[in-house]
XYZ file of C-alpha atoms in Angstrom:
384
model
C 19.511 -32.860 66.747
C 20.608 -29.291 68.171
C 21.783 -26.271 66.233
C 25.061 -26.596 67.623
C 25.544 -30.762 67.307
C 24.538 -29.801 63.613
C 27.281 -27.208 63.399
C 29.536 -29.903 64.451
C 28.628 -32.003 61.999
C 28.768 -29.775 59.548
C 32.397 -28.482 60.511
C 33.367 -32.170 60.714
C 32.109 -33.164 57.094
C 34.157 -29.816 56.171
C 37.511 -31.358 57.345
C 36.828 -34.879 55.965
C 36.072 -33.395 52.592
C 39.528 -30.956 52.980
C 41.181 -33.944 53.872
C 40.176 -36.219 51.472
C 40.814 -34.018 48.632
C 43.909 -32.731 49.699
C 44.811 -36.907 49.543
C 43.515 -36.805 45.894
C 46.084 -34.672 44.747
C 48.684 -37.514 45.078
C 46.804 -40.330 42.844
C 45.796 -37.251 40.344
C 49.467 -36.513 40.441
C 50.264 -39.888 39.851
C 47.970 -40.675 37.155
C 49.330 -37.570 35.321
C 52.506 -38.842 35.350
C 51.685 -42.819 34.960
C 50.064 -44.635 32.294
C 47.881 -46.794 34.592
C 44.023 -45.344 34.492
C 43.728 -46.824 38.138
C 45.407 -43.605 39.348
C 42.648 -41.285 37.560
C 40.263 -43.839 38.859
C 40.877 -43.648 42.658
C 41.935 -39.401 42.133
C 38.226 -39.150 40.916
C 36.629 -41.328 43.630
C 38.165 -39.529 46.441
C 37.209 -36.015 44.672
C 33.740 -37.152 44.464
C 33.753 -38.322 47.785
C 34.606 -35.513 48.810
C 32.396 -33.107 46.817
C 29.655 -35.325 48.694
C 30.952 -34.325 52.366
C 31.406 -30.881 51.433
C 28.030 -31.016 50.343
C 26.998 -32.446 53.559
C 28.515 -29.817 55.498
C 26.558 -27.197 53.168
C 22.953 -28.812 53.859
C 23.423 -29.241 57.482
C 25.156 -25.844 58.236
C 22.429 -24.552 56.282
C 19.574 -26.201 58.750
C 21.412 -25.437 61.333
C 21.411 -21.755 60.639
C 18.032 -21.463 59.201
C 19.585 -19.756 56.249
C 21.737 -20.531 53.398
C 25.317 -20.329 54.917
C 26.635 -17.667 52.639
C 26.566 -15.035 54.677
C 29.993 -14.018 56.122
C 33.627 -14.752 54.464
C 34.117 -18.070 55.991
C 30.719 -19.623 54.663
C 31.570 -17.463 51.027
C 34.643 -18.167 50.815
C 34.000 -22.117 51.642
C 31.402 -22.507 49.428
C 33.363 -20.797 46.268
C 35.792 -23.339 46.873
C 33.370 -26.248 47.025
C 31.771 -24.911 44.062
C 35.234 -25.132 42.011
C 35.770 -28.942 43.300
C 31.993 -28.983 41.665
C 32.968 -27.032 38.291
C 35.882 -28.985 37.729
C 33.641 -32.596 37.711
C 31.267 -31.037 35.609
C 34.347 -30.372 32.851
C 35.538 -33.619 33.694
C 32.631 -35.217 32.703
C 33.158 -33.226 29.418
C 37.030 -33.342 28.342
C 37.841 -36.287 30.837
C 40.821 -34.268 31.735
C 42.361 -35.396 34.958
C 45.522 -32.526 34.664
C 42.922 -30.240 35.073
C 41.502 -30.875 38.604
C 45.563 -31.381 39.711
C 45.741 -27.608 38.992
C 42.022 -26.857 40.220
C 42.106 -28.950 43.545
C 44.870 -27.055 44.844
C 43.667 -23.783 44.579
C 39.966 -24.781 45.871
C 42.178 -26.093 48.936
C 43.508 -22.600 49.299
C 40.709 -20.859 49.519
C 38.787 -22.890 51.971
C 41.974 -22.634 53.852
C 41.487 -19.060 53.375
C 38.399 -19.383 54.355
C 38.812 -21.188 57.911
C 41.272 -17.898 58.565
C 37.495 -16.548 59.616
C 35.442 -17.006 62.731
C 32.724 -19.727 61.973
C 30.565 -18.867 64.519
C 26.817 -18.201 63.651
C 25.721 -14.776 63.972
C 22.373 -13.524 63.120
C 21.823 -12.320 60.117
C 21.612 -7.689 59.625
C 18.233 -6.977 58.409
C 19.243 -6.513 54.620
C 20.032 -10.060 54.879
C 17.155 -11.343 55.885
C 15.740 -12.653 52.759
C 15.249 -15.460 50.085
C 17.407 -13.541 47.806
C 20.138 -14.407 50.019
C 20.530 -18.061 48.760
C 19.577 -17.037 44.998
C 21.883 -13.828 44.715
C 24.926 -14.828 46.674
C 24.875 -19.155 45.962
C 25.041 -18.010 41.699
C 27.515 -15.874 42.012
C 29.513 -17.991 43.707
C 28.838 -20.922 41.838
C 29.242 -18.830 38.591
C 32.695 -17.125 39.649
C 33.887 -20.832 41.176
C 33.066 -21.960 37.000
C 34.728 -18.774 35.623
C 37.543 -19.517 37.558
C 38.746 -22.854 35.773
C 40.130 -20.801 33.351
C 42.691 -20.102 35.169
C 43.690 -23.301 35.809
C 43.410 -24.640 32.069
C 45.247 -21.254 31.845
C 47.994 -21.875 33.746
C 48.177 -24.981 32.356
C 48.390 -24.007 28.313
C 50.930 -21.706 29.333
C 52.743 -24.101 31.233
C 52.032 -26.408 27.763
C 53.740 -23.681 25.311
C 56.048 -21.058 27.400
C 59.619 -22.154 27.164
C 59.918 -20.975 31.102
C 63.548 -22.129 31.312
C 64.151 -18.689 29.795
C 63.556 -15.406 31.851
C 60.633 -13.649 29.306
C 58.490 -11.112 30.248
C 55.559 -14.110 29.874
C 57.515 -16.577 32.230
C 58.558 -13.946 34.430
C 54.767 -12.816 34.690
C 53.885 -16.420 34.862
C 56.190 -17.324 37.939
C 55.055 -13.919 39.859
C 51.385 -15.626 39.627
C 52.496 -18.839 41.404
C 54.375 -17.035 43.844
C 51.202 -15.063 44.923
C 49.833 -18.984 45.529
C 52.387 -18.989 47.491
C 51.784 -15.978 49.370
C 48.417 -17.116 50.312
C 49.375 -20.457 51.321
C 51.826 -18.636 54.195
C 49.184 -16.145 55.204
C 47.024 -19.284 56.416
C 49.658 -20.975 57.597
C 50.749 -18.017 59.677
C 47.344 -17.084 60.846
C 46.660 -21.143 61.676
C 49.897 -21.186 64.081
C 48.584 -18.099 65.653
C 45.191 -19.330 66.323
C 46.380 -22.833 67.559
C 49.882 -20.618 70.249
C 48.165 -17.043 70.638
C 45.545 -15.512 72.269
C 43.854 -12.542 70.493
C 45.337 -9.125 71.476
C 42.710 -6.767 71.566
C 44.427 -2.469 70.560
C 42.753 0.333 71.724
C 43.117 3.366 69.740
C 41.549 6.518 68.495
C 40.368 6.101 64.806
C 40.277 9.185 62.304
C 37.103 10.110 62.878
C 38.397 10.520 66.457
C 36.463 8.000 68.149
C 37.547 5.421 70.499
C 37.689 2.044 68.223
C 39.128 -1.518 68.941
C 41.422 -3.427 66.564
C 41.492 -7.584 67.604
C 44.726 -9.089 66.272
C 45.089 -12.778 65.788
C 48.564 -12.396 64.515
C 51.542 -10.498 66.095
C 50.682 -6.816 65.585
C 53.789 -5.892 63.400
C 52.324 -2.983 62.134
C 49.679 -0.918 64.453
C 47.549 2.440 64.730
C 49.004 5.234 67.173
C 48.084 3.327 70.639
C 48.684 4.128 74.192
C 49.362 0.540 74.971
C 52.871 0.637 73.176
C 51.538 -2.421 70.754
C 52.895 -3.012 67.423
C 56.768 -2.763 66.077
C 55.691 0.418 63.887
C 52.836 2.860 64.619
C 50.889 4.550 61.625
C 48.305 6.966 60.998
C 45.391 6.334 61.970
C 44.087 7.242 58.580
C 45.516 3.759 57.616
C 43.706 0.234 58.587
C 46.960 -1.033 60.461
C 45.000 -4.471 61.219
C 44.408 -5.279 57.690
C 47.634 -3.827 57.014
C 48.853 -6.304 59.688
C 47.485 -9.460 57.752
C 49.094 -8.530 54.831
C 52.600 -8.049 55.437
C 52.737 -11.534 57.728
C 51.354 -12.800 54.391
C 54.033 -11.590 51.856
C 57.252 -11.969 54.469
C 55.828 -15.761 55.493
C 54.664 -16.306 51.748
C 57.912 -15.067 50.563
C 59.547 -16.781 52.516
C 58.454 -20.115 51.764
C 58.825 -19.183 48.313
C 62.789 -18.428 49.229
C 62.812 -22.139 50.671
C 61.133 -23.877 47.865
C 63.589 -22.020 45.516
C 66.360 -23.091 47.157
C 65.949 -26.873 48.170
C 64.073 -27.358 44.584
C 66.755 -25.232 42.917
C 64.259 -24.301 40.019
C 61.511 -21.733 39.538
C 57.744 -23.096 40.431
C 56.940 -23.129 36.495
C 59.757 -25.271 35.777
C 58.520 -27.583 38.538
C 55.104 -27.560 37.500
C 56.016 -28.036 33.438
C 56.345 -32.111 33.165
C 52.768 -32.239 34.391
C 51.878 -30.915 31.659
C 53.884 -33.019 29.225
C 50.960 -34.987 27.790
C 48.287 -31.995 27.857
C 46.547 -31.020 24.876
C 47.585 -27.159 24.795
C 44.207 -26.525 22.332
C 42.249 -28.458 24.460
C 43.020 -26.755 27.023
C 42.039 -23.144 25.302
C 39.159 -25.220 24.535
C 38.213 -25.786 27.971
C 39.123 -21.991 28.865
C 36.352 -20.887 26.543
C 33.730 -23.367 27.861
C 34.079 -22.272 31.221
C 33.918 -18.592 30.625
C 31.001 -19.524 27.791
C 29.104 -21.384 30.764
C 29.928 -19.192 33.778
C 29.868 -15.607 32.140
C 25.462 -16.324 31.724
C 25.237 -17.703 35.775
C 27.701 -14.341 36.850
C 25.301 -11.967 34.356
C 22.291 -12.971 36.409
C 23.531 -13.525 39.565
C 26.010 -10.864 39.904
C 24.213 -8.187 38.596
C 20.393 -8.752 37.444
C 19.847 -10.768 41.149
C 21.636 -8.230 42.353
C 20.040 -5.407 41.166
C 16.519 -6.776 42.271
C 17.377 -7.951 45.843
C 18.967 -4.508 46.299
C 15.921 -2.781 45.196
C 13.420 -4.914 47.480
C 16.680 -4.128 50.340
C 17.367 -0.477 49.662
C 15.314 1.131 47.501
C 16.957 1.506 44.557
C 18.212 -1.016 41.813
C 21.908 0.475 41.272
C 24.333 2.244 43.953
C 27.652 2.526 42.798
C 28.347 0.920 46.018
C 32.039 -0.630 45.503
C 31.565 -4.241 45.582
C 28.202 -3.440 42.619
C 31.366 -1.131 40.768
C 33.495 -4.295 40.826
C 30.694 -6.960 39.506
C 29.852 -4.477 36.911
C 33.792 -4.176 36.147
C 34.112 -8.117 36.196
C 30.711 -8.573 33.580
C 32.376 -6.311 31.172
C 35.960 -7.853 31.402
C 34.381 -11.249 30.631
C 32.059 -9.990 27.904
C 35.274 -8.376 26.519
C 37.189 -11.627 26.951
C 34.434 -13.308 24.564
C 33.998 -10.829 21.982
C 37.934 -10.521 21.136
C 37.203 -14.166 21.079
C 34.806 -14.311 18.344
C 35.481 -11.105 16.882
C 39.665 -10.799 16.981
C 40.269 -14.313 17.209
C 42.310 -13.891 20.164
C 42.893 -17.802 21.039
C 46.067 -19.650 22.563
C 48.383 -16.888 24.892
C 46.168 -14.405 25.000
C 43.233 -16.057 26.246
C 45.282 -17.587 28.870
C 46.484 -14.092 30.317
C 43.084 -12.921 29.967
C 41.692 -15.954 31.640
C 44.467 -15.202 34.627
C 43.654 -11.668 35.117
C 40.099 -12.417 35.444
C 40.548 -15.077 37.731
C 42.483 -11.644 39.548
C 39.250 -9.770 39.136
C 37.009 -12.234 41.227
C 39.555 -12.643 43.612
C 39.677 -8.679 44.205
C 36.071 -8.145 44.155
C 35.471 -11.517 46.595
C 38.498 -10.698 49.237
C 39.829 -7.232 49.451
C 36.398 -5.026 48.341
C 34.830 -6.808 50.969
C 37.433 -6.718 53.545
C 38.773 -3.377 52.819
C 37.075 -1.058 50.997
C 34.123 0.175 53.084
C 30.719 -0.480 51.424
C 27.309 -1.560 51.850
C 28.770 -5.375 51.682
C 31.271 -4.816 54.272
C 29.728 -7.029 56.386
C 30.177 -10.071 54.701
């Protein structure tokens, strides 16, 4: 078989995996709600099934590209969000808690959604890239982070459990804001899908700030552009700005808000008040629990991957073990936040609400240092 019959197949397990977990959300729902275990039972099969596919799509991409698919934001970004379908059966298998993957599925969803925003075509790999450390550096972090991570849906969950979010407190207030930001990236990739399916690529000429002649590509309407002779864009900016990035985000907060404005108003209630009877029958301190086990399991696998892998592969790539290159500030910043988050643990006995919020901000933290320090701040990792 081909390279490119393999990419196929890998891109086709991909979508049979998407689709068959985004299915699983209904019996998961279901079984949340019901007493019958049959709905937990076929919610777990189809999540397993599709861990397998997604799997599949992994190996064979991987063959197909003679390297560990990791290398660009779509492969990342896919295989963070397989690796949280992954995380959440290993706590299953632990707590046997089926509320938990209805909060963790979703999210995975998102960001391999997120993730398919990104070309998928195979390019080869720049030279720093070319070695073993690839897979062993980049696959732990991003199976450590996808484990970190579930604390912010057992998170979300306790303080779904315990906040009394009919009234407007700064903690349900905070709480809602969170879910709307869901929201926000759930209408950036539907936005950027519609374009990609009704628009061609508009390709803006313009002179950068270093006064060279650079490109911008647009995939979505340019809204927002650099100073251009071809008139594009509603509003021109300095060219000291990125406008394209600048672009992406705006069509992500007006779509994302404004699906948030519809689901407001045919719902009539906030998300949190939507979300609390699904948590009616949670264990609140079993969910902390479960908070504390992931961070307990995923702060060793982020330690070594994120920085001590790290530190080695950039010494064998550059010369030198430590940069202060952005995306080695923000690993560094995410280590200490987590070994923070477990001493005030042990040491301050901060349990319940607090670990929650810390377990949400973190979850921030991974998301910033994954998405925008690769995508906007410029780095030695701005190619992924």
């Amino acid at each position: 078989m081909s390279s490119e019959q393999l990419i196929n197949v890998s891109s086709n397990l991909l979508l049979s995996g998407f689709i068959l977990l985004l299915i699983a959300i209904v019996p998961l729902g279901l079984s949340v709600k019901s007493n019958k275990k049959v709905f937990g039972m076929v919610g777990m099969l189809l999540t397993y099934l599709s861990f397998l596919l997604q799997l599949g799509y992994f190996i064979t991409r991987w063959i197909a590209v003679d390297h560990a698919p990791v290398s660009n934001m779509f492969e990342f970004m896919t295989f963070f969000g397989i690796m949280r379908v992954g995380s959440f059966i290993l706590i299953y298998h632990m707590y046997k808690q089926v509320v938990v993957g209805l909060f963790v599925i979703p999210v995975s969803l998102i960001i391999i959604g997120y993730g398919s925003v990104f070309t998928n075509e195979v390019s080869p790999l720049v030279p720093s890239l070319k070695s073993n450390w690839l897979a062993v550096h980049v696959i732990t972090v991003a199976l450590s982070s996808a484990i970190l991570s579930l604390s912010f849906a057992t998170g979300i969950i306790y303080l779904l459990k315990v906040l009394d979010v009919t009234k407007k407190t700064l903690s349900s207030r905070a709480l809602e804001f969170v879910l709307y930001c869901l929201v926000v990236v759930v209408g950036f990739i539907g936005v950027s899908t519609v374009f990609s399916f009704t628009r061609e690529p508009l390709t803006v000429e313009y002179i950068d700030v270093q006064g060279k002649e650079s490109k911008a590509i647009y995939e979505m309407y340019p809204i927002i552009a650099n100073d251009n002779e071809q008139s594009a864009g509603l509003l021109m900016i300095s060219n000291k700005i990125d406008a394209l990035k600048l672009n992406s985000i705006v069509w992500a907060f007006a779509i994302g808000t404004l699906l948030y404005i519809i689901i407001r108003l045919l719902m009539r209630k906030s998300l949190c008040i939507l979300l609390k009877p699904l948590t009616k029958r949670v264990s609140a301190n079993l969910m902390d629990e479960i908070s504390y086990r992931a961070v307990v399991i995923g702060f060793p696998l982020f330690a070594m991957g994120g920085l001590l892998f790290a530190m080695i592969w950039a010494q064998l790539a550059w010369g030198r073990f430590w940069g202060w290159d952005p995306k080695e500030v923000w690993a560094l910043i995410t280590f200490l936040f987590y070994a923070a988050m477990l001493h005030l643990r042990l040491s301050k006995s901060w349990e319940g609400e607090k670990t929650a919020w810390m377990a949400i901000i973190g979850f921030g933290i991974i998301v910033f240092n994954q998405v925008f320090v690769n995508l906007v701040i410029a780095g030695l990792h701005s190619y992924a």
